[in-house]
PDB file of N, CA and C in Angstrom:
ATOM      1  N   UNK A   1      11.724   5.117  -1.890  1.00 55.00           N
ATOM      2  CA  UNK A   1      12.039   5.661  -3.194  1.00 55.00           C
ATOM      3  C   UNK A   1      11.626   4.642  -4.251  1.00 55.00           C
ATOM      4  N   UNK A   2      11.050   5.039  -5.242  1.00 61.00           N
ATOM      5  CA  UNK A   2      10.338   4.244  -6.212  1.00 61.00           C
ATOM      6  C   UNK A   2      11.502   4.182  -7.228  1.00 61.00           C
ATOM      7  N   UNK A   3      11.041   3.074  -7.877  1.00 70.00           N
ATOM      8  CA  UNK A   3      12.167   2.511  -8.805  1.00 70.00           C
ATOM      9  C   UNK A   3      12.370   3.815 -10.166  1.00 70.00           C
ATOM     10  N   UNK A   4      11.650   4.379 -10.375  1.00 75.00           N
ATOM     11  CA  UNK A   4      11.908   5.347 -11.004  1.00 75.00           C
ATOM     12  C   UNK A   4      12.399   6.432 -10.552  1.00 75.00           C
ATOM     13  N   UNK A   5      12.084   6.873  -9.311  1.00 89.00           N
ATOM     14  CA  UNK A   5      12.964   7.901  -8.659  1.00 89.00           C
ATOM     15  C   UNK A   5      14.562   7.855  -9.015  1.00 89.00           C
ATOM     16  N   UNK A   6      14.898   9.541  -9.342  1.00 88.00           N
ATOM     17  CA  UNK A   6      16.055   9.812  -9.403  1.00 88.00           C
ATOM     18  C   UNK A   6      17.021  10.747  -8.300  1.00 88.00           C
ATOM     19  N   UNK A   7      17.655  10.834  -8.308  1.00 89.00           N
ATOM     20  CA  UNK A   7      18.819  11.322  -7.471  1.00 89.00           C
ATOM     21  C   UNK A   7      19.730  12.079  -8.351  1.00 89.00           C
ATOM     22  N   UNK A   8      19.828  13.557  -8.124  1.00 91.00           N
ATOM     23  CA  UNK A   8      20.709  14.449  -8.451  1.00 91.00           C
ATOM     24  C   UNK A   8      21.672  15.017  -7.423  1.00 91.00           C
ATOM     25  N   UNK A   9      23.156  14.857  -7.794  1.00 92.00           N
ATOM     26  CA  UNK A   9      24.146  15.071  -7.748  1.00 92.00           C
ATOM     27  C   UNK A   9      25.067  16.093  -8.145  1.00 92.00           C
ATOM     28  N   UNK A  10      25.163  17.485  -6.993  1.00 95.00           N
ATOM     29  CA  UNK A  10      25.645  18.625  -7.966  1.00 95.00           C
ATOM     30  C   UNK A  10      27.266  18.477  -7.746  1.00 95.00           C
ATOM     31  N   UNK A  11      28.236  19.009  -8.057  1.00 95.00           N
ATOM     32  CA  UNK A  11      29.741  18.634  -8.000  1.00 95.00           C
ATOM     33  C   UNK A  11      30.558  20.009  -8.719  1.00 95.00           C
ATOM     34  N   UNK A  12      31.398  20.754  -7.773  1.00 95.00           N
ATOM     35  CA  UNK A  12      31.688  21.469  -8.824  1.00 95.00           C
ATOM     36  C   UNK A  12      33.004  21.307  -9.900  1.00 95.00           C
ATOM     37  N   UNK A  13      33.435  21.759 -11.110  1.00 93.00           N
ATOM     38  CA  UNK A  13      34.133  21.352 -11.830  1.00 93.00           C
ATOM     39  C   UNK A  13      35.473  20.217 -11.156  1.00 93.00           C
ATOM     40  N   UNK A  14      36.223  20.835 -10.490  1.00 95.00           N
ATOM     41  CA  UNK A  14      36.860  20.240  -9.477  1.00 95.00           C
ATOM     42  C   UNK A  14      36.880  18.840  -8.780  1.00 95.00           C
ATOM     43  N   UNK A  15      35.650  18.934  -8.234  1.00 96.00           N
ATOM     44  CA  UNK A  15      34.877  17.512  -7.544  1.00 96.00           C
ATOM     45  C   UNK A  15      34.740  16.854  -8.919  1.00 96.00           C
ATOM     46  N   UNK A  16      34.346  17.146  -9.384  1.00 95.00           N
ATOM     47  CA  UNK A  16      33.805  15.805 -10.583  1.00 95.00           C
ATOM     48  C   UNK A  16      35.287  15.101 -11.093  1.00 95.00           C
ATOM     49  N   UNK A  17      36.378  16.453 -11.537  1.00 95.00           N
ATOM     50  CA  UNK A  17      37.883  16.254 -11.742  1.00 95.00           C
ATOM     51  C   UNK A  17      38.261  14.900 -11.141  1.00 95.00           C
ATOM     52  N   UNK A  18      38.296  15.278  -9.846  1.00 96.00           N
ATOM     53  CA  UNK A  18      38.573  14.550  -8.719  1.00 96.00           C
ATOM     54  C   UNK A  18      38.433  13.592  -8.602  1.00 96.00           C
ATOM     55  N   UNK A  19      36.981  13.390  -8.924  1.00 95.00           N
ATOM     56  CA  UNK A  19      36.198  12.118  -8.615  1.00 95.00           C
ATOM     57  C   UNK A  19      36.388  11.095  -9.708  1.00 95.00           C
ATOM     58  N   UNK A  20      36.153  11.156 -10.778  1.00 94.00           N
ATOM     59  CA  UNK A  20      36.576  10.862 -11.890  1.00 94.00           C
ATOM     60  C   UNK A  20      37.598  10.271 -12.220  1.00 94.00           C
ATOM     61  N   UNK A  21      38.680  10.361 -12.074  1.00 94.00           N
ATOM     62  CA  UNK A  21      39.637  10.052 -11.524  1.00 94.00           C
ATOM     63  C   UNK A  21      40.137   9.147 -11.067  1.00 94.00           C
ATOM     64  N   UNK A  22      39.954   9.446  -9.589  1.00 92.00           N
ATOM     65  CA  UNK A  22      39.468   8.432  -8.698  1.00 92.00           C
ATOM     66  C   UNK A  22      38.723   7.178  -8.786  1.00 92.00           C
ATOM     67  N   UNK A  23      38.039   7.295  -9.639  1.00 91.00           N
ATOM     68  CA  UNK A  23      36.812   5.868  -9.932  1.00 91.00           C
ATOM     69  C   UNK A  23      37.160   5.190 -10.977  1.00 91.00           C
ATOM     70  N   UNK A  24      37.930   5.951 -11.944  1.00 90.00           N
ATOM     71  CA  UNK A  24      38.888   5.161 -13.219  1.00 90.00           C
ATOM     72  C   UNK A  24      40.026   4.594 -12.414  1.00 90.00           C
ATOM     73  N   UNK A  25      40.328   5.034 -11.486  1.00 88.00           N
ATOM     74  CA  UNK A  25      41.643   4.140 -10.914  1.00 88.00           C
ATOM     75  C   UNK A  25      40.657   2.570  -9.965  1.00 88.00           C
ATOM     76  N   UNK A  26      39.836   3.160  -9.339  1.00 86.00           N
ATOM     77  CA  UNK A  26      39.270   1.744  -8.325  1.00 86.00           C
ATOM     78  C   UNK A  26      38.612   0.997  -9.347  1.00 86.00           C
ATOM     79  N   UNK A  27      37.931   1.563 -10.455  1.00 83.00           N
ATOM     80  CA  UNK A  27      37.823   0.598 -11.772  1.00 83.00           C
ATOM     81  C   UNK A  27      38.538  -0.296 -12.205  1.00 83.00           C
ATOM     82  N   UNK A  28      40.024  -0.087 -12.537  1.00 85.00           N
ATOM     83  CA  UNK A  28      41.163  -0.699 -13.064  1.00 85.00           C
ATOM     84  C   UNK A  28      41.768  -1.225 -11.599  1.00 85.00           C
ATOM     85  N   UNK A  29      41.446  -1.341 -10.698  1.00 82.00           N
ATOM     86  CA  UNK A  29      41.980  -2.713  -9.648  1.00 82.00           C
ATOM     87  C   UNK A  29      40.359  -3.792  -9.717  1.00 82.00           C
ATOM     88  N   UNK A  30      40.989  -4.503  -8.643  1.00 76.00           N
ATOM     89  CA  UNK A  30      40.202  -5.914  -8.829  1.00 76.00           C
ATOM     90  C   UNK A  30      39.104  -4.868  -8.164  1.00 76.00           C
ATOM     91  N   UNK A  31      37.914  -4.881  -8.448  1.00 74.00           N
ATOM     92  CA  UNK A  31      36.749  -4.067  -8.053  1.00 74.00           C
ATOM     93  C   UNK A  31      36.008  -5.122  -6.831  1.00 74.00           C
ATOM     94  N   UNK A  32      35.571  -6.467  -6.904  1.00 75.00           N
ATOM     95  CA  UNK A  32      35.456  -7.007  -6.428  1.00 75.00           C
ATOM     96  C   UNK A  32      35.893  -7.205  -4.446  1.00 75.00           C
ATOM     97  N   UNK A  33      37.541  -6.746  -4.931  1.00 80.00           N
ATOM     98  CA  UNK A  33      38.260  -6.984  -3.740  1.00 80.00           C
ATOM     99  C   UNK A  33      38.014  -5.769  -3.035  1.00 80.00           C
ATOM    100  N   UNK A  34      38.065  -4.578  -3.498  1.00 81.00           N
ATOM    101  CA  UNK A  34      37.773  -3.056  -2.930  1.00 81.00           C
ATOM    102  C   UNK A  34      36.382  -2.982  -2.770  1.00 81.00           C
ATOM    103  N   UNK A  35      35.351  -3.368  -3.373  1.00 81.00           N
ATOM    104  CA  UNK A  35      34.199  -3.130  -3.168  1.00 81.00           C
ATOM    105  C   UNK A  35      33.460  -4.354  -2.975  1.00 81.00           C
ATOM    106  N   UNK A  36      32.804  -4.779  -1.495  1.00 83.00           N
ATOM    107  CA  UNK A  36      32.504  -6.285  -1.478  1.00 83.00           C
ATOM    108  C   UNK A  36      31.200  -6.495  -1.898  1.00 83.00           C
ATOM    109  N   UNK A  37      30.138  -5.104  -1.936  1.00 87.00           N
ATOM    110  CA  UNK A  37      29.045  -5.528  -2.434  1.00 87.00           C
ATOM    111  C   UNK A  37      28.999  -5.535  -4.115  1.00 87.00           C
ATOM    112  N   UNK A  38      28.483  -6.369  -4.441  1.00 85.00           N
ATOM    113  CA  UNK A  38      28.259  -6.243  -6.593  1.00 85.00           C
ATOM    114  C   UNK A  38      27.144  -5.471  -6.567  1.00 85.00           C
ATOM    115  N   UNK A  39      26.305  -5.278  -5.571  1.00 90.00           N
ATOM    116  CA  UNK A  39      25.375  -4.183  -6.064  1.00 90.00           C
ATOM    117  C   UNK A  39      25.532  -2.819  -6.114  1.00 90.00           C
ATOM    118  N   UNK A  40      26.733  -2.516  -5.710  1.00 88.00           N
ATOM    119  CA  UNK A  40      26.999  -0.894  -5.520  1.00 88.00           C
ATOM    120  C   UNK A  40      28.091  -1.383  -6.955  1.00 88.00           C
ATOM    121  N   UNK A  41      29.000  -2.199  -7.808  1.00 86.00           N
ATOM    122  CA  UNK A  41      29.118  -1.837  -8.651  1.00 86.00           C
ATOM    123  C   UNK A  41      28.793  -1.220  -9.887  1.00 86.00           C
ATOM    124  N   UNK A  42      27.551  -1.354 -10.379  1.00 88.00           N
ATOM    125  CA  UNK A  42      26.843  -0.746 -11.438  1.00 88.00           C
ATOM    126  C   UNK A  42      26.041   0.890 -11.282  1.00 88.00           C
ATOM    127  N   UNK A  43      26.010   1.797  -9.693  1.00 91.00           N
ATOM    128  CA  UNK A  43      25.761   3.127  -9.621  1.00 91.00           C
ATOM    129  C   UNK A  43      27.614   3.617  -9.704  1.00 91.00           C
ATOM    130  N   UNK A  44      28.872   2.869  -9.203  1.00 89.00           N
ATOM    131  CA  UNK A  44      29.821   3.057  -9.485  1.00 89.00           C
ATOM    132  C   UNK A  44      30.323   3.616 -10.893  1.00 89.00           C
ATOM    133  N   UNK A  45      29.799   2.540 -11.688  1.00 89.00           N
ATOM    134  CA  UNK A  45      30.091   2.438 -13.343  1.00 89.00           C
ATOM    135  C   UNK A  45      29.374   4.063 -13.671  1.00 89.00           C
ATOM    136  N   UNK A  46      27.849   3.740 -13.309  1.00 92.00           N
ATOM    137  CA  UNK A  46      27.265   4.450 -14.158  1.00 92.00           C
ATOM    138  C   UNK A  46      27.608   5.905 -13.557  1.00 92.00           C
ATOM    139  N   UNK A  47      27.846   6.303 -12.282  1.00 94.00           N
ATOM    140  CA  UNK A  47      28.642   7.717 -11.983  1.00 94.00           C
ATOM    141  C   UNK A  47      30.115   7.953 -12.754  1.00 94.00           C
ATOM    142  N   UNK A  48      30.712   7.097 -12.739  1.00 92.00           N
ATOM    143  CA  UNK A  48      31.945   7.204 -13.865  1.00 92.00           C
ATOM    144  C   UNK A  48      31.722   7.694 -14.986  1.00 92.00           C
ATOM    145  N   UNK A  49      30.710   7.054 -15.939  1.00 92.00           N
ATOM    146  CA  UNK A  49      30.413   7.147 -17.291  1.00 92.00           C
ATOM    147  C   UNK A  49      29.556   8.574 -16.942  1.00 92.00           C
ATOM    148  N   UNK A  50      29.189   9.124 -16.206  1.00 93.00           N
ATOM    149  CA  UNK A  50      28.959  10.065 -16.335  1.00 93.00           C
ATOM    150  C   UNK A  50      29.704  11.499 -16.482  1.00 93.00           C
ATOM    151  N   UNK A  51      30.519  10.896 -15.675  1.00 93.00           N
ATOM    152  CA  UNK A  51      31.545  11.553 -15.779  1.00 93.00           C
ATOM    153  C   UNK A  51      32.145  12.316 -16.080  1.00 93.00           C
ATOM    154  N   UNK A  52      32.244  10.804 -17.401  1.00 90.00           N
ATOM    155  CA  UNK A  52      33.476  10.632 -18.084  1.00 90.00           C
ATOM    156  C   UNK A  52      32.802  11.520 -19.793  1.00 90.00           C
ATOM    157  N   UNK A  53      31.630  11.236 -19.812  1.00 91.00           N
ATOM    158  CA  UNK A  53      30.980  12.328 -20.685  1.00 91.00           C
ATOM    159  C   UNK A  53      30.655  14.120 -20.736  1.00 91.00           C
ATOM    160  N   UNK A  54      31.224  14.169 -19.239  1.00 91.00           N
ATOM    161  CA  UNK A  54      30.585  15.926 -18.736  1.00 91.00           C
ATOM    162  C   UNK A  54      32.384  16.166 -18.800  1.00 91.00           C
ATOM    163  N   UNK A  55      33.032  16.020 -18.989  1.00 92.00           N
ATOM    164  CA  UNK A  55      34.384  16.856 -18.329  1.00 92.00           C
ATOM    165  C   UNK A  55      35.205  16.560 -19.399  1.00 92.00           C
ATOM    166  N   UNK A  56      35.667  17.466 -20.246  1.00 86.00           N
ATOM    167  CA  UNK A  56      35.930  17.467 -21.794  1.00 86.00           C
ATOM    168  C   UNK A  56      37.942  17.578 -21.589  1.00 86.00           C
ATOM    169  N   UNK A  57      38.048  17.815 -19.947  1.00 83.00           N
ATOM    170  CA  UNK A  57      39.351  17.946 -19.440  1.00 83.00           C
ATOM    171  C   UNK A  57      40.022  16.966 -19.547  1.00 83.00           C
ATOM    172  N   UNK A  58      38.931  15.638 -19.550  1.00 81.00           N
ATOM    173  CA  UNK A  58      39.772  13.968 -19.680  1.00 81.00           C
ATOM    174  C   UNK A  58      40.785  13.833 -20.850  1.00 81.00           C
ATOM    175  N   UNK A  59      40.704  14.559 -22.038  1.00 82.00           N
ATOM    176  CA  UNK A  59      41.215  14.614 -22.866  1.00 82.00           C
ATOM    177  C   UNK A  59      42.484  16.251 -23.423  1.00 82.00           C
ATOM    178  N   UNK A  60      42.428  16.635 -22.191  1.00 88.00           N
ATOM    179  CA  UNK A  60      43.049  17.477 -22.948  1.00 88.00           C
ATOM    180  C   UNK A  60      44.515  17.324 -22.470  1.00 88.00           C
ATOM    181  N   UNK A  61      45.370  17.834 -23.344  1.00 92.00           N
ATOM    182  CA  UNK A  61      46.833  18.019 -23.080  1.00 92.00           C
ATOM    183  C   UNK A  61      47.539  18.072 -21.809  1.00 92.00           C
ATOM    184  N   UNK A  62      46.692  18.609 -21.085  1.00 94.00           N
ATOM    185  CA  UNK A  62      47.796  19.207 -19.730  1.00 94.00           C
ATOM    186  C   UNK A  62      46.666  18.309 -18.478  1.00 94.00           C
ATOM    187  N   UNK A  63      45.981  17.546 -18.857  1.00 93.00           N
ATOM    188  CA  UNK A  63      45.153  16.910 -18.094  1.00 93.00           C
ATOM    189  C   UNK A  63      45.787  16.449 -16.353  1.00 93.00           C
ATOM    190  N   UNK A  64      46.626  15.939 -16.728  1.00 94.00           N
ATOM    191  CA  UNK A  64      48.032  15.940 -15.449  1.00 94.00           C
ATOM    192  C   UNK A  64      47.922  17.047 -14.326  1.00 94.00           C
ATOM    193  N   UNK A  65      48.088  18.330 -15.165  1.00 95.00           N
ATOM    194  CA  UNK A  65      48.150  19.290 -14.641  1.00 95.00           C
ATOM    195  C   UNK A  65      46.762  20.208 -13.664  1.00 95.00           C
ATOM    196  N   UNK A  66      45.781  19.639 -14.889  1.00 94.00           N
ATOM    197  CA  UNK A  66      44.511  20.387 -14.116  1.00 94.00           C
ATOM    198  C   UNK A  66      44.031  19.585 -13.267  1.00 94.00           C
ATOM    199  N   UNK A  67      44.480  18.135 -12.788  1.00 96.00           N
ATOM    200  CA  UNK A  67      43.915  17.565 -11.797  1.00 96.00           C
ATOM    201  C   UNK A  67      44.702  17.392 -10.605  1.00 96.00           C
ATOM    202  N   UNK A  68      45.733  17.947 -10.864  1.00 96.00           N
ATOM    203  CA  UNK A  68      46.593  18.685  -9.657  1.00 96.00           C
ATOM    204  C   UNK A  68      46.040  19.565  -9.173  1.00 96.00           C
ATOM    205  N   UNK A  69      45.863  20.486 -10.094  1.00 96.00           N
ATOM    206  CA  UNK A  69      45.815  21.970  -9.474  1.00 96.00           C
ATOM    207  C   UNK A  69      44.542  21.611  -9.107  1.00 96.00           C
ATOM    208  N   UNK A  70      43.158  20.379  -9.311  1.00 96.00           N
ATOM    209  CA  UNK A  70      41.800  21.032  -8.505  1.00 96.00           C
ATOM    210  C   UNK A  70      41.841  20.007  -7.639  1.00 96.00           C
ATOM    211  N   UNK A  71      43.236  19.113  -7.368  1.00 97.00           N
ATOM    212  CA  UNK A  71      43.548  18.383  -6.068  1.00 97.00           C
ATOM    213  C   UNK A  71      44.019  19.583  -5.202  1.00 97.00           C
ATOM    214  N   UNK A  72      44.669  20.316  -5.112  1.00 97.00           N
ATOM    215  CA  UNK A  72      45.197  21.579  -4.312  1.00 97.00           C
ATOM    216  C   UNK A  72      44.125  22.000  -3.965  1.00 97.00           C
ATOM    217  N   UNK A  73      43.688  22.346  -4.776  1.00 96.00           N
ATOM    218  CA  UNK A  73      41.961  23.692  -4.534  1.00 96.00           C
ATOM    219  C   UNK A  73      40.907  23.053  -3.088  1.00 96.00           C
ATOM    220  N   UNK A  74      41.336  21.630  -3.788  1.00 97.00           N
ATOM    221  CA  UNK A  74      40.525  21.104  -2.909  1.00 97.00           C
ATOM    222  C   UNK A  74      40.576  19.974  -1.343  1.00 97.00           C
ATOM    223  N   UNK A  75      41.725  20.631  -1.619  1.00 95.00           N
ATOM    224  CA  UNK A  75      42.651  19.664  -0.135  1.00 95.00           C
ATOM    225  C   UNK A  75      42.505  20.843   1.009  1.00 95.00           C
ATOM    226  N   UNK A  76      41.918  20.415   2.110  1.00 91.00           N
ATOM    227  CA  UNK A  76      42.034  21.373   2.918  1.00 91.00           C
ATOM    228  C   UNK A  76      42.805  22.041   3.363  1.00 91.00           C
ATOM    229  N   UNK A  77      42.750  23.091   4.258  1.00 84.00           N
ATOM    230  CA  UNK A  77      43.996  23.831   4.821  1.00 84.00           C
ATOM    231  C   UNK A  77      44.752  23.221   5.709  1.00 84.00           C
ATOM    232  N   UNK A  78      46.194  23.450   5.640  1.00 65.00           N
ATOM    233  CA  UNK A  78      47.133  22.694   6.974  1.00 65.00           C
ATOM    234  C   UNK A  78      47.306  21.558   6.642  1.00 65.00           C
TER     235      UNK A  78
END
């Protein structure tokens, strides 16, 4: 893969919820200690910030709530 090559990533509303999330929390611990390589920190960041720009849910009121409900949706059965 050439240095310009890109990589697309589809996710549906949910997954991104999810994920998002998720990567703002392993963000805010020691990153270092959870993640031992520094080179996988900066596709980390930059999937976050992506994120964190597509999902307009980060900000809304009941935010709590909708990342419950697309933790349910998306927890398997049993």
């Amino acid at each position: 893969m050439g240095e310009d090559s890109r990589v697309t990533i589809k996710l549906t509303s949910d997954e991104a919820l999810v994920l998002s999330h998720w990567l703002e929390q392993l963000q805010m611990t020691d990153l270092g200690r959870v993640v031992d390589d520094p080179a996988v920190w900066a596709p980390i960041h930059r999937i976050a910030g992506t994120l964190d720009k597509a999902l307009p849910e980060l900000f809304a009121s009941d935010y709590d709530q909708r990342l419950e409900a697309a933790r349910q949706r998306l927890r398997p059965e049993g």
